C-alpha positions as a LaTeX table, in Angstrom:
\begin{tabular}{lrrr}
\hline
Residue & $x$ (\AA) & $y$ (\AA) & $z$ (\AA) \\
\hline
Met1 & $-70.25$ & 104.79 & 128.67 \\
Asn2 & $-73.04$ & 105.76 & 126.26 \\
Lys3 & $-71.98$ & 105.14 & 122.67 \\
Asn4 & $-75.31$ & 105.71 & 120.98 \\
Val5 & $-74.39$ & 108.38 & 118.46 \\
Ser6 & $-76.85$ & 111.26 & 118.31 \\
Phe7 & $-78.75$ & 111.31 & 115.01 \\
Trp8 & $-80.57$ & 114.46 & 114.00 \\
Glu9 & $-82.88$ & 114.54 & 110.97 \\
Leu10 & $-83.53$ & 118.23 & 110.30 \\
Asp11 & $-86.91$ & 117.69 & 108.66 \\
Thr12 & $-88.25$ & 116.11 & 111.87 \\
Leu13 & $-87.03$ & 118.89 & 114.17 \\
Ser14 & $-88.95$ & 122.01 & 115.12 \\
Pro15 & $-87.27$ & 125.41 & 114.62 \\
Ala16 & $-86.58$ & 125.50 & 118.37 \\
Gln17 & $-84.96$ & 122.06 & 118.27 \\
Gln18 & $-82.83$ & 123.05 & 115.29 \\
Glu19 & $-81.78$ & 126.18 & 117.13 \\
Gln20 & $-80.74$ & 124.02 & 120.09 \\
Leu21 & $-78.25$ & 122.20 & 117.85 \\
Leu22 & $-76.44$ & 125.51 & 117.34 \\
Gln23 & $-75.66$ & 125.90 & 121.05 \\
Arg24 & $-72.13$ & 125.58 & 122.48 \\
Thr25 & $-70.71$ & 125.12 & 125.96 \\
Glu26 & $-70.19$ & 128.88 & 126.18 \\
Ala27 & $-73.76$ & 129.78 & 125.26 \\
Asp28 & $-74.29$ & 130.96 & 128.84 \\
Leu29 & $-71.17$ & 132.08 & 130.69 \\
Ser30 & $-73.01$ & 133.49 & 133.70 \\
Ser31 & $-72.07$ & 130.64 & 136.05 \\
Tyr32 & $-68.43$ & 130.77 & 134.93 \\
Ile33 & $-68.34$ & 134.55 & 135.38 \\
Glu34 & $-69.65$ & 134.14 & 138.90 \\
Gln35 & $-66.95$ & 131.58 & 139.68 \\
Val36 & $-64.00$ & 133.51 & 138.25 \\
Thr37 & $-64.85$ & 136.94 & 139.66 \\
Pro38 & $-63.26$ & 136.31 & 143.10 \\
Thr39 & $-60.24$ & 134.68 & 141.45 \\
Ile40 & $-59.63$ & 137.77 & 139.36 \\
Glu41 & $-59.94$ & 140.06 & 142.36 \\
Gln42 & $-57.55$ & 138.00 & 144.47 \\
Val43 & $-54.90$ & 138.02 & 141.72 \\
Arg44 & $-55.36$ & 141.78 & 141.32 \\
Leu45 & $-54.74$ & 142.29 & 145.02 \\
Gly46 & $-52.32$ & 139.46 & 145.75 \\
Gly47 & $-50.12$ & 139.37 & 142.67 \\
Asp48 & $-47.65$ & 136.48 & 142.47 \\
Asn49 & $-48.70$ & 135.01 & 145.80 \\
Ala50 & $-52.31$ & 134.64 & 144.70 \\
Leu51 & $-51.29$ & 133.46 & 141.25 \\
Ala52 & $-49.08$ & 130.71 & 142.69 \\
Glu53 & $-51.81$ & 129.70 & 145.13 \\
Phe54 & $-54.40$ & 129.30 & 142.36 \\
Thr55 & $-51.91$ & 127.53 & 140.10 \\
Asn56 & $-51.17$ & 124.98 & 142.81 \\
Arg57 & $-54.84$ & 124.54 & 143.64 \\
Phe58 & $-56.08$ & 124.03 & 140.09 \\
Asp59 & $-53.06$ & 122.34 & 138.51 \\
Gly60 & $-51.93$ & 120.20 & 141.44 \\
Ser61 & $-48.42$ & 121.67 & 141.47 \\
Asp62 & $-46.37$ & 122.98 & 144.36 \\
Leu63 & $-44.86$ & 126.20 & 143.05 \\
Thr64 & $-43.63$ & 129.16 & 145.02 \\
Pro65 & $-44.19$ & 132.68 & 143.68 \\
Gly66 & $-40.55$ & 132.78 & 142.62 \\
Gln67 & $-40.98$ & 129.73 & 140.39 \\
Leu68 & $-43.66$ & 131.08 & 138.10 \\
Arg69 & $-41.26$ & 131.94 & 135.27 \\
Val70 & $-39.59$ & 129.11 & 133.36 \\
Thr71 & $-35.80$ & 129.21 & 133.83 \\
Glu72 & $-33.09$ & 128.68 & 131.24 \\
Ala73 & $-32.24$ & 125.43 & 133.00 \\
Glu74 & $-35.80$ & 124.22 & 132.43 \\
Phe75 & $-35.51$ & 125.08 & 128.74 \\
Asp76 & $-32.27$ & 123.06 & 128.62 \\
Val77 & $-33.91$ & 120.05 & 130.27 \\
Ala78 & $-36.86$ & 120.24 & 127.88 \\
Ala79 & $-34.47$ & 120.10 & 124.91 \\
Thr80 & $-33.21$ & 116.71 & 126.11 \\
Leu81 & $-36.75$ & 115.30 & 126.36 \\
Val82 & $-37.94$ & 115.97 & 122.82 \\
Asp83 & $-36.92$ & 113.42 & 120.20 \\
Glu84 & $-35.55$ & 114.35 & 116.79 \\
Lys85 & $-38.74$ & 113.41 & 114.93 \\
Thr86 & $-40.82$ & 115.75 & 117.09 \\
Leu87 & $-38.25$ & 118.52 & 116.74 \\
Thr88 & $-38.29$ & 118.11 & 112.95 \\
Ala89 & $-42.10$ & 118.30 & 112.91 \\
Ile90 & $-42.02$ & 121.46 & 115.07 \\
Arg91 & $-39.56$ & 123.08 & 112.68 \\
Phe92 & $-41.60$ & 121.99 & 109.64 \\
Ala93 & $-44.79$ & 123.46 & 111.12 \\
Ala94 & $-43.07$ & 126.65 & 112.25 \\
Asp95 & $-41.66$ & 127.25 & 108.79 \\
Asn96 & $-45.05$ & 126.84 & 107.11 \\
Ile97 & $-46.81$ & 129.01 & 109.70 \\
Arg98 & $-44.20$ & 131.74 & 109.32 \\
Arg99 & $-44.46$ & 131.69 & 105.51 \\
Tyr100 & $-48.23$ & 131.95 & 105.63 \\
His101 & $-48.23$ & 134.86 & 108.04 \\
Glu102 & $-45.38$ & 136.76 & 106.41 \\
Ala103 & $-47.56$ & 136.94 & 103.30 \\
Gln104 & $-50.30$ & 138.59 & 105.43 \\
Lys105 & $-48.10$ & 141.39 & 106.75 \\
Pro106 & $-48.86$ & 144.75 & 105.16 \\
Gly107 & $-46.22$ & 147.23 & 104.10 \\
Glu108 & $-45.23$ & 150.00 & 106.49 \\
Met109 & $-47.48$ & 152.54 & 104.84 \\
Thr110 & $-50.01$ & 153.00 & 102.05 \\
Met111 & $-51.16$ & 156.24 & 100.43 \\
Gln112 & $-53.61$ & 157.01 & 97.67 \\
Glu113 & $-54.58$ & 160.24 & 95.94 \\
Val114 & $-58.37$ & 160.43 & 96.35 \\
Arg115 & $-58.58$ & 163.84 & 94.68 \\
Thr116 & $-55.89$ & 165.86 & 92.95 \\
Gly117 & $-53.55$ & 167.03 & 95.68 \\
Ser118 & $-55.34$ & 165.17 & 98.49 \\
Phe119 & $-53.79$ & 162.00 & 99.87 \\
Val120 & $-55.05$ & 159.49 & 102.45 \\
Gly121 & $-53.64$ & 156.22 & 103.68 \\
Glu122 & $-52.55$ & 154.09 & 106.63 \\
Arg123 & $-49.40$ & 153.58 & 108.61 \\
Phe124 & $-49.08$ & 150.10 & 110.15 \\
Leu125 & $-47.48$ & 149.44 & 113.54 \\
Pro126 & $-47.25$ & 146.41 & 115.86 \\
Ile127 & $-49.10$ & 146.43 & 119.16 \\
Pro128 & $-46.74$ & 146.81 & 122.15 \\
Ser129 & $-47.23$ & 143.48 & 123.93 \\
Val130 & $-49.16$ & 140.22 & 123.89 \\
Ala131 & $-49.63$ & 137.16 & 126.08 \\
Cys132 & $-50.00$ & 133.91 & 124.13 \\
Tyr133 & $-52.04$ & 131.33 & 126.01 \\
Val134 & $-51.28$ & 127.63 & 125.52 \\
Pro135 & $-53.76$ & 125.28 & 127.26 \\
Arg136 & $-52.58$ & 122.11 & 128.99 \\
Gly137 & $-55.36$ & 120.31 & 130.86 \\
Lys138 & $-56.59$ & 118.02 & 128.06 \\
Gly139 & $-53.25$ & 117.60 & 126.30 \\
Ser140 & $-50.00$ & 119.34 & 125.38 \\
Phe141 & $-50.10$ & 121.83 & 122.56 \\
Pro142 & $-46.80$ & 123.05 & 121.07 \\
Ser143 & $-48.78$ & 123.60 & 117.86 \\
Val144 & $-50.98$ & 126.16 & 119.63 \\
Leu145 & $-47.86$ & 127.97 & 120.78 \\
Leu146 & $-46.64$ & 128.23 & 117.19 \\
Met147 & $-50.04$ & 129.42 & 115.92 \\
Asn148 & $-50.31$ & 132.08 & 118.63 \\
Ala149 & $-46.79$ & 133.40 & 118.74 \\
Ile150 & $-45.43$ & 133.29 & 115.19 \\
Pro151 & $-47.86$ & 135.87 & 113.75 \\
Ala152 & $-47.06$ & 138.13 & 116.73 \\
Leu153 & $-43.35$ & 137.85 & 115.98 \\
Val154 & $-43.94$ & 138.41 & 112.26 \\
Ala155 & $-45.95$ & 141.52 & 113.13 \\
Gly156 & $-43.03$ & 142.83 & 115.19 \\
Val157 & $-44.62$ & 142.86 & 118.66 \\
Lys158 & $-41.91$ & 144.06 & 121.05 \\
Arg159 & $-42.91$ & 141.88 & 124.01 \\
Thr160 & $-44.39$ & 138.44 & 123.41 \\
Ile161 & $-44.81$ & 136.18 & 126.43 \\
Val162 & $-46.34$ & 132.74 & 126.89 \\
Leu163 & $-48.74$ & 131.52 & 129.57 \\
Thr164 & $-49.29$ & 127.81 & 130.05 \\
Pro165 & $-50.41$ & 125.72 & 133.05 \\
Pro166 & $-47.77$ & 123.48 & 134.65 \\
Gly167 & $-48.11$ & 119.76 & 135.24 \\
Ala168 & $-48.42$ & 118.33 & 138.73 \\
Asp169 & $-44.61$ & 118.23 & 138.95 \\
Gly170 & $-44.40$ & 121.96 & 138.22 \\
Ser171 & $-42.93$ & 121.51 & 134.76 \\
Val172 & $-44.12$ & 122.92 & 131.45 \\
Asp173 & $-44.69$ & 120.63 & 128.48 \\
Ala174 & $-41.24$ & 119.98 & 127.01 \\
Ala175 & $-42.24$ & 120.31 & 123.35 \\
Thr176 & $-43.91$ & 123.64 & 124.04 \\
Leu177 & $-40.67$ & 124.95 & 125.57 \\
Val178 & $-38.65$ & 123.60 & 122.65 \\
Ala179 & $-41.05$ & 125.34 & 120.26 \\
Cys180 & $-40.64$ & 128.58 & 122.20 \\
Arg181 & $-36.87$ & 128.40 & 121.95 \\
Glu182 & $-37.06$ & 127.54 & 118.24 \\
Ile183 & $-38.94$ & 130.73 & 117.44 \\
Gly184 & $-37.11$ & 132.94 & 119.92 \\
Ile185 & $-39.41$ & 133.30 & 122.93 \\
Ser186 & $-37.85$ & 133.06 & 126.39 \\
Ala187 & $-40.54$ & 134.55 & 128.64 \\
Val188 & $-42.78$ & 131.63 & 129.61 \\
Tyr189 & $-44.93$ & 131.61 & 132.76 \\
Lys190 & $-46.50$ & 128.69 & 134.58 \\
Cys191 & $-50.13$ & 129.66 & 135.00 \\
Gly192 & $-53.46$ & 129.09 & 133.33 \\
Gly193 & $-57.16$ & 129.72 & 133.50 \\
Ala194 & $-58.83$ & 132.84 & 134.82 \\
Gln195 & $-55.88$ & 133.55 & 137.12 \\
Ala196 & $-53.51$ & 133.81 & 134.15 \\
Val197 & $-55.80$ & 136.25 & 132.37 \\
Ala198 & $-56.01$ & 138.38 & 135.52 \\
Ala199 & $-52.22$ & 138.31 & 135.94 \\
Val200 & $-51.51$ & 139.82 & 132.52 \\
Ala201 & $-54.50$ & 142.17 & 132.69 \\
Tyr202 & $-53.19$ & 143.79 & 135.89 \\
Gly203 & $-49.54$ & 142.73 & 135.97 \\
Thr204 & $-47.88$ & 141.05 & 138.97 \\
Glu205 & $-44.38$ & 141.12 & 140.45 \\
Ser206 & $-43.26$ & 138.53 & 137.88 \\
Leu207 & $-45.68$ & 138.87 & 135.00 \\
Pro208 & $-45.81$ & 142.06 & 132.95 \\
Arg209 & $-49.11$ & 143.66 & 132.14 \\
Cys210 & $-49.90$ & 143.00 & 128.46 \\
Ser211 & $-51.97$ & 144.85 & 125.88 \\
Lys212 & $-53.63$ & 141.71 & 124.55 \\
Ile213 & $-54.13$ & 138.02 & 125.24 \\
Val214 & $-54.68$ & 135.42 & 122.50 \\
Gly215 & $-55.24$ & 131.69 & 122.38 \\
Pro216 & $-57.94$ & 129.10 & 123.06 \\
Gly217 & $-58.98$ & 128.07 & 126.54 \\
Ser218 & $-61.64$ & 126.81 & 128.89 \\
Pro219 & $-64.97$ & 128.54 & 129.58 \\
Trp220 & $-63.41$ & 129.88 & 132.81 \\
Met221 & $-60.69$ & 131.57 & 130.80 \\
Val222 & $-63.21$ & 132.90 & 128.27 \\
Ala223 & $-65.31$ & 134.27 & 131.12 \\
Ala224 & $-62.26$ & 135.99 & 132.61 \\
Lys225 & $-61.40$ & 137.58 & 129.28 \\
Gln226 & $-64.96$ & 138.86 & 129.00 \\
Leu227 & $-64.80$ & 140.37 & 132.49 \\
Leu228 & $-61.41$ & 141.96 & 131.89 \\
Ala229 & $-62.02$ & 143.27 & 128.39 \\
Ala230 & $-61.68$ & 146.85 & 129.63 \\
Arg231 & $-58.18$ & 146.04 & 130.97 \\
Ile232 & $-56.81$ & 143.80 & 128.21 \\
Asp233 & $-57.80$ & 143.16 & 124.62 \\
Pro234 & $-59.28$ & 139.62 & 124.79 \\
Gly235 & $-58.54$ & 138.77 & 121.16 \\
Ile236 & $-60.82$ & 136.62 & 119.04 \\
Pro237 & $-63.27$ & 134.39 & 120.92 \\
Ala238 & $-61.51$ & 131.02 & 120.99 \\
Gly239 & $-63.15$ & 128.56 & 123.34 \\
Pro240 & $-63.64$ & 124.77 & 123.27 \\
Ser241 & $-63.09$ & 123.10 & 119.89 \\
Glu242 & $-65.94$ & 122.69 & 117.43 \\
Ser243 & $-66.29$ & 121.38 & 113.90 \\
Ile244 & $-68.60$ & 120.40 & 111.12 \\
Val245 & $-67.68$ & 117.73 & 108.61 \\
Phe246 & $-69.81$ & 117.96 & 105.48 \\
Ala247 & $-69.84$ & 114.84 & 103.33 \\
Asp248 & $-71.68$ & 114.31 & 100.08 \\
Ser249 & $-72.64$ & 110.98 & 98.53 \\
Ser250 & $-69.36$ & 110.68 & 96.64 \\
Val251 & $-67.36$ & 109.74 & 99.76 \\
Asp252 & $-67.32$ & 106.84 & 102.17 \\
Gly253 & $-69.16$ & 107.60 & 105.40 \\
Ala254 & $-66.42$ & 105.80 & 107.33 \\
Leu255 & $-63.97$ & 108.48 & 106.16 \\
Ala256 & $-66.35$ & 111.16 & 107.40 \\
Ala257 & $-66.50$ & 109.38 & 110.77 \\
Leu258 & $-62.71$ & 109.31 & 110.94 \\
Asp259 & $-62.51$ & 113.07 & 110.45 \\
Leu260 & $-65.46$ & 113.74 & 112.75 \\
Leu261 & $-63.34$ & 112.47 & 115.64 \\
Ile262 & $-60.57$ & 115.02 & 115.07 \\
Glu263 & $-62.17$ & 117.90 & 116.97 \\
Ala264 & $-64.54$ & 115.73 & 119.02 \\
Glu265 & $-61.58$ & 114.22 & 120.91 \\
His266 & $-60.45$ & 117.58 & 122.30 \\
Gly267 & $-62.73$ & 117.38 & 125.30 \\
Pro268 & $-66.26$ & 116.76 & 126.57 \\
Asp269 & $-67.06$ & 120.46 & 126.09 \\
Ser270 & $-66.35$ & 120.30 & 122.34 \\
Ser271 & $-68.96$ & 120.22 & 119.58 \\
Ala272 & $-68.78$ & 118.15 & 116.39 \\
Tyr273 & $-71.32$ & 117.31 & 113.69 \\
Leu274 & $-71.30$ & 115.32 & 110.48 \\
Val275 & $-73.71$ & 117.00 & 108.07 \\
Thr276 & $-74.83$ & 115.10 & 104.98 \\
Thr277 & $-77.76$ & 114.78 & 102.60 \\
Ser278 & $-77.06$ & 111.06 & 102.16 \\
Arg279 & $-78.72$ & 108.64 & 104.56 \\
Glu280 & $-76.27$ & 105.99 & 103.37 \\
Val281 & $-73.28$ & 108.16 & 104.31 \\
Ala282 & $-74.87$ & 108.88 & 107.70 \\
Glu283 & $-75.41$ & 105.19 & 108.39 \\
Gln284 & $-71.90$ & 104.28 & 107.23 \\
Ala285 & $-70.42$ & 106.90 & 109.54 \\
Ile286 & $-72.35$ & 105.75 & 112.60 \\
Ala287 & $-71.43$ & 102.14 & 111.87 \\
Ala288 & $-67.73$ & 102.99 & 111.48 \\
Leu289 & $-67.27$ & 104.91 & 114.73 \\
Pro290 & $-66.76$ & 101.85 & 116.97 \\
Glu291 & $-63.96$ & 100.65 & 114.70 \\
His292 & $-62.26$ & 104.05 & 114.86 \\
Trp293 & $-62.72$ & 104.21 & 118.64 \\
Ala294 & $-60.90$ & 100.88 & 118.91 \\
Asn295 & $-57.77$ & 102.66 & 117.66 \\
Met296 & $-57.90$ & 105.49 & 120.20 \\
Ser297 & $-56.92$ & 105.84 & 123.84 \\
Glu298 & $-59.55$ & 105.44 & 126.53 \\
Leu299 & $-59.44$ & 109.14 & 127.39 \\
Arg300 & $-59.94$ & 110.29 & 123.79 \\
Val301 & $-62.75$ & 107.77 & 123.32 \\
Glu302 & $-64.43$ & 109.11 & 126.44 \\
Tyr303 & $-64.14$ & 112.72 & 125.26 \\
Ser304 & $-65.33$ & 112.08 & 121.71 \\
Ala305 & $-68.15$ & 109.74 & 122.72 \\
Thr306 & $-69.42$ & 112.33 & 125.19 \\
Val307 & $-69.58$ & 114.85 & 122.35 \\
Leu308 & $-70.97$ & 112.65 & 119.58 \\
Cys309 & $-73.55$ & 110.93 & 121.79 \\
Gly310 & $-74.67$ & 114.13 & 123.46 \\
Pro311 & $-76.70$ & 117.25 & 122.65 \\
Met312 & $-73.85$ & 119.13 & 120.90 \\
Gly313 & $-72.66$ & 116.54 & 118.42 \\
Gly314 & $-73.53$ & 113.60 & 116.22 \\
Val315 & $-74.82$ & 113.09 & 112.69 \\
Val316 & $-77.14$ & 115.59 & 111.01 \\
Leu317 & $-79.18$ & 114.47 & 107.99 \\
Ala318 & $-80.43$ & 117.28 & 105.75 \\
Ser319 & $-83.11$ & 116.88 & 103.10 \\
Asp320 & $-81.14$ & 118.75 & 100.43 \\
Met321 & $-78.05$ & 120.90 & 99.91 \\
Asp322 & $-79.85$ & 124.15 & 100.69 \\
Gln323 & $-80.93$ & 122.85 & 104.08 \\
Ala324 & $-77.47$ & 121.43 & 104.75 \\
Phe325 & $-75.65$ & 124.67 & 104.06 \\
Asp326 & $-78.26$ & 126.80 & 105.79 \\
Phe327 & $-77.52$ & 124.76 & 108.91 \\
Ile328 & $-73.74$ & 125.04 & 108.42 \\
Asn329 & $-73.87$ & 128.81 & 107.92 \\
Ala330 & $-76.17$ & 129.26 & 110.91 \\
Tyr331 & $-73.76$ & 127.21 & 113.03 \\
Ala332 & $-70.70$ & 129.18 & 111.73 \\
Pro333 & $-68.24$ & 126.44 & 112.74 \\
Glu334 & $-64.70$ & 126.97 & 113.89 \\
His335 & $-63.51$ & 124.16 & 111.58 \\
Leu336 & $-65.36$ & 123.08 & 108.45 \\
Gln337 & $-64.28$ & 120.13 & 106.34 \\
Ile338 & $-65.79$ & 119.47 & 102.93 \\
Leu339 & $-65.49$ & 115.81 & 101.98 \\
Ser340 & $-66.26$ & 115.31 & 98.31 \\
Arg341 & $-64.58$ & 114.22 & 95.13 \\
Asp342 & $-65.37$ & 117.74 & 93.88 \\
Pro343 & $-65.19$ & 119.93 & 97.01 \\
Trp344 & $-64.79$ & 123.23 & 95.12 \\
Gln345 & $-68.41$ & 123.10 & 93.96 \\
Tyr346 & $-69.50$ & 123.84 & 97.53 \\
Leu347 & $-67.13$ & 126.67 & 98.46 \\
Gly348 & $-69.46$ & 129.36 & 97.14 \\
Arg349 & $-72.23$ & 128.12 & 99.44 \\
Ile350 & $-70.17$ & 128.72 & 102.57 \\
Glu351 & $-70.58$ & 132.11 & 104.22 \\
Asn352 & $-69.61$ & 131.49 & 107.84 \\
Ala353 & $-66.68$ & 129.37 & 108.97 \\
Gly354 & $-63.37$ & 129.91 & 110.71 \\
Glu355 & $-61.61$ & 127.73 & 108.15 \\
Val356 & $-62.66$ & 125.58 & 105.21 \\
Leu357 & $-60.64$ & 122.47 & 104.40 \\
Leu358 & $-61.47$ & 121.17 & 100.96 \\
Gly359 & $-61.31$ & 117.56 & 99.83 \\
Gln360 & $-60.45$ & 114.11 & 101.05 \\
His361 & $-56.77$ & 114.91 & 101.51 \\
Ser362 & $-57.27$ & 117.99 & 103.72 \\
Pro363 & $-58.30$ & 116.74 & 107.18 \\
Ser364 & $-58.38$ & 119.21 & 110.06 \\
Thr365 & $-55.30$ & 117.49 & 111.45 \\
Leu366 & $-53.20$ & 119.15 & 108.77 \\
Gly367 & $-54.70$ & 122.56 & 109.45 \\
Asn368 & $-54.26$ & 122.16 & 113.19 \\
Phe369 & $-50.58$ & 121.35 & 112.95 \\
Val370 & $-48.63$ & 121.91 & 109.76 \\
Leu371 & $-50.39$ & 123.57 & 106.81 \\
Gly372 & $-49.55$ & 127.08 & 107.99 \\
Cys373 & $-52.97$ & 128.73 & 108.06 \\
Asn374 & $-53.81$ & 129.66 & 111.63 \\
Ala375 & $-55.69$ & 127.11 & 113.72 \\
Val376 & $-56.68$ & 129.64 & 116.40 \\
Leu377 & $-60.17$ & 130.28 & 115.08 \\
Pro378 & $-63.36$ & 132.01 & 116.24 \\
Thr379 & $-65.78$ & 129.76 & 118.14 \\
Ser380 & $-69.37$ & 129.90 & 119.38 \\
Gly381 & $-70.70$ & 131.26 & 116.10 \\
Ala382 & $-68.31$ & 134.21 & 116.04 \\
Ala383 & $-67.06$ & 133.09 & 112.62 \\
Ala384 & $-70.07$ & 134.96 & 111.24 \\
Thr385 & $-68.23$ & 138.23 & 111.94 \\
Val386 & $-64.72$ & 137.34 & 113.17 \\
Ser387 & $-61.68$ & 136.10 & 111.23 \\
Pro388 & $-58.97$ & 133.60 & 112.21 \\
Leu389 & $-55.99$ & 134.78 & 114.22 \\
Gly390 & $-53.48$ & 136.47 & 111.95 \\
Val391 & $-50.80$ & 139.11 & 111.67 \\
Met392 & $-53.32$ & 141.96 & 111.77 \\
Asp393 & $-54.44$ & 140.82 & 115.23 \\
Phe394 & $-51.01$ & 141.97 & 116.38 \\
Met395 & $-50.92$ & 145.20 & 114.41 \\
Lys396 & $-52.86$ & 148.42 & 114.27 \\
Phe397 & $-52.94$ & 151.19 & 111.74 \\
Met398 & $-53.32$ & 154.91 & 112.00 \\
Ser399 & $-54.90$ & 156.95 & 109.27 \\
Val400 & $-52.55$ & 159.39 & 107.54 \\
Ala401 & $-53.70$ & 162.30 & 105.39 \\
Tyr402 & $-51.93$ & 165.08 & 103.50 \\
Val403 & $-53.56$ & 167.86 & 101.48 \\
Thr404 & $-51.48$ & 170.07 & 99.20 \\
Glu405 & $-52.09$ & 173.74 & 98.57 \\
Ser406 & $-53.65$ & 172.93 & 95.21 \\
Gly407 & $-55.87$ & 170.21 & 96.63 \\
Tyr408 & $-57.13$ & 172.24 & 99.58 \\
Pro409 & $-59.78$ & 174.54 & 97.98 \\
Glu410 & $-62.04$ & 171.76 & 96.70 \\
Met411 & $-61.83$ & 169.81 & 99.98 \\
Ala412 & $-62.41$ & 172.93 & 102.08 \\
Glu413 & $-65.47$ & 174.00 & 100.09 \\
Gln414 & $-67.27$ & 170.69 & 100.49 \\
Ala415 & $-66.24$ & 170.24 & 104.13 \\
Gln416 & $-67.52$ & 173.71 & 105.00 \\
Val417 & $-70.95$ & 172.86 & 103.58 \\
Leu418 & $-71.26$ & 169.75 & 105.75 \\
Ala419 & $-69.86$ & 171.45 & 108.87 \\
Thr420 & $-72.35$ & 174.28 & 108.49 \\
Tyr421 & $-75.24$ & 171.89 & 107.97 \\
Glu422 & $-74.34$ & 169.96 & 111.14 \\
Gly423 & $-73.97$ & 173.16 & 113.16 \\
Phe424 & $-70.26$ & 173.02 & 113.94 \\
Asp425 & $-69.06$ & 176.61 & 113.70 \\
Gly426 & $-65.46$ & 175.86 & 114.66 \\
His427 & $-65.23$ & 173.20 & 111.97 \\
Ala428 & $-66.67$ & 175.52 & 109.35 \\
Asn429 & $-64.49$ & 178.48 & 110.33 \\
Ala430 & $-61.33$ & 176.36 & 110.10 \\
Val431 & $-61.94$ & 175.85 & 106.38 \\
Ser432 & $-63.44$ & 179.28 & 105.63 \\
Asp433 & $-61.81$ & 182.44 & 104.32 \\
Ile434 & $-60.60$ & 183.09 & 107.86 \\
Arg435 & $-57.91$ & 180.45 & 107.31 \\
Gln436 & $-56.38$ & 182.39 & 104.44 \\
Lys437 & $-55.14$ & 185.12 & 106.80 \\
Tyr438 & $-52.80$ & 182.64 & 108.51 \\
Leu439 & $-51.49$ & 180.64 & 105.55 \\
Lys440 & $-48.06$ & 181.58 & 104.29 \\
\hline
\end{tabular}
């Protein structure tokens, strides 16, 4: 396995080469779209039968169409497989996540008087249904379940279901099921990938059609969401993990290397960079990686080495802070860690990031699992315009307006001017003297 960490010195790279560093696995989804198109169509036509067939083919299970939904007995078995320490951690994380998202929830209604007698505002309502996707192929993710589902429950979504691929034995990750039961979700379905997206976009005999799907997934899943966006709200773009760790000269490069591995170990399709203006920190980080790899499993070493020794990861040396943060903002990372003895000095420089974790005691691990802020974050540069998953992703608002008799004349006069200018006679007439004949 190649363990020569990629080293990128921005001053030596052409603009085109620097631009290449910003690319992600999902930069071109055309091949994935081509692959998932027939899968989507077969699930649309074949329902549960097609869904079970694809689940067995891609996940190595042996499920019948009638076994797609997790039973109460399976929940009971899962409860016996999760130890008390894990259960305590799940409850700790769930409590923090709930607290964070309850603070996001708006009141039922807002109104303000924009002019005397004229009121405008919003009424907030939950969306009707959502499918929360929990990936499985490169690990088990009860934390993702909590991040996806708790804000939906806080928002008041009436139907919240969970989609997650089964293991080869047809079972769902036990901790994920325990987490579901802890927060009150009982509708869990054994399916993943493009076929799962198609199932909730169209509905099958077992799976209800949903208004929205949220959660991170593979490029195949992302491609399916893109194709089915007219059928189901695809939520924020959340693909393979990506991160930037920024470290200044006040920290040990070995610490930066330790944190660089957090997101790099998710899979070979992840992206992870250490950005620094200190050559010493860069060299320390590269030198420390073998020691950190010695404390990881072979699979996680393989994943992270593929990332850090490839074209979408490694160590980036900037000539100064302006160049460093220009690169970070252009990349718009999903996760951004700021390693410094004084991390707050850099916060104002950051314009684009899904999350910013400040200081040497705030590794991404905490954000991913227990801090409470949502770890389902925009990827592939979408952080430039898209926010992390939150309560408002599961709510909508309708504008509400009320004009009193005393407030009407001023509003009508100005509206009639604009309606006349734009040539809308019906608009203008509705606020003209004609209206007075019908008002009581």
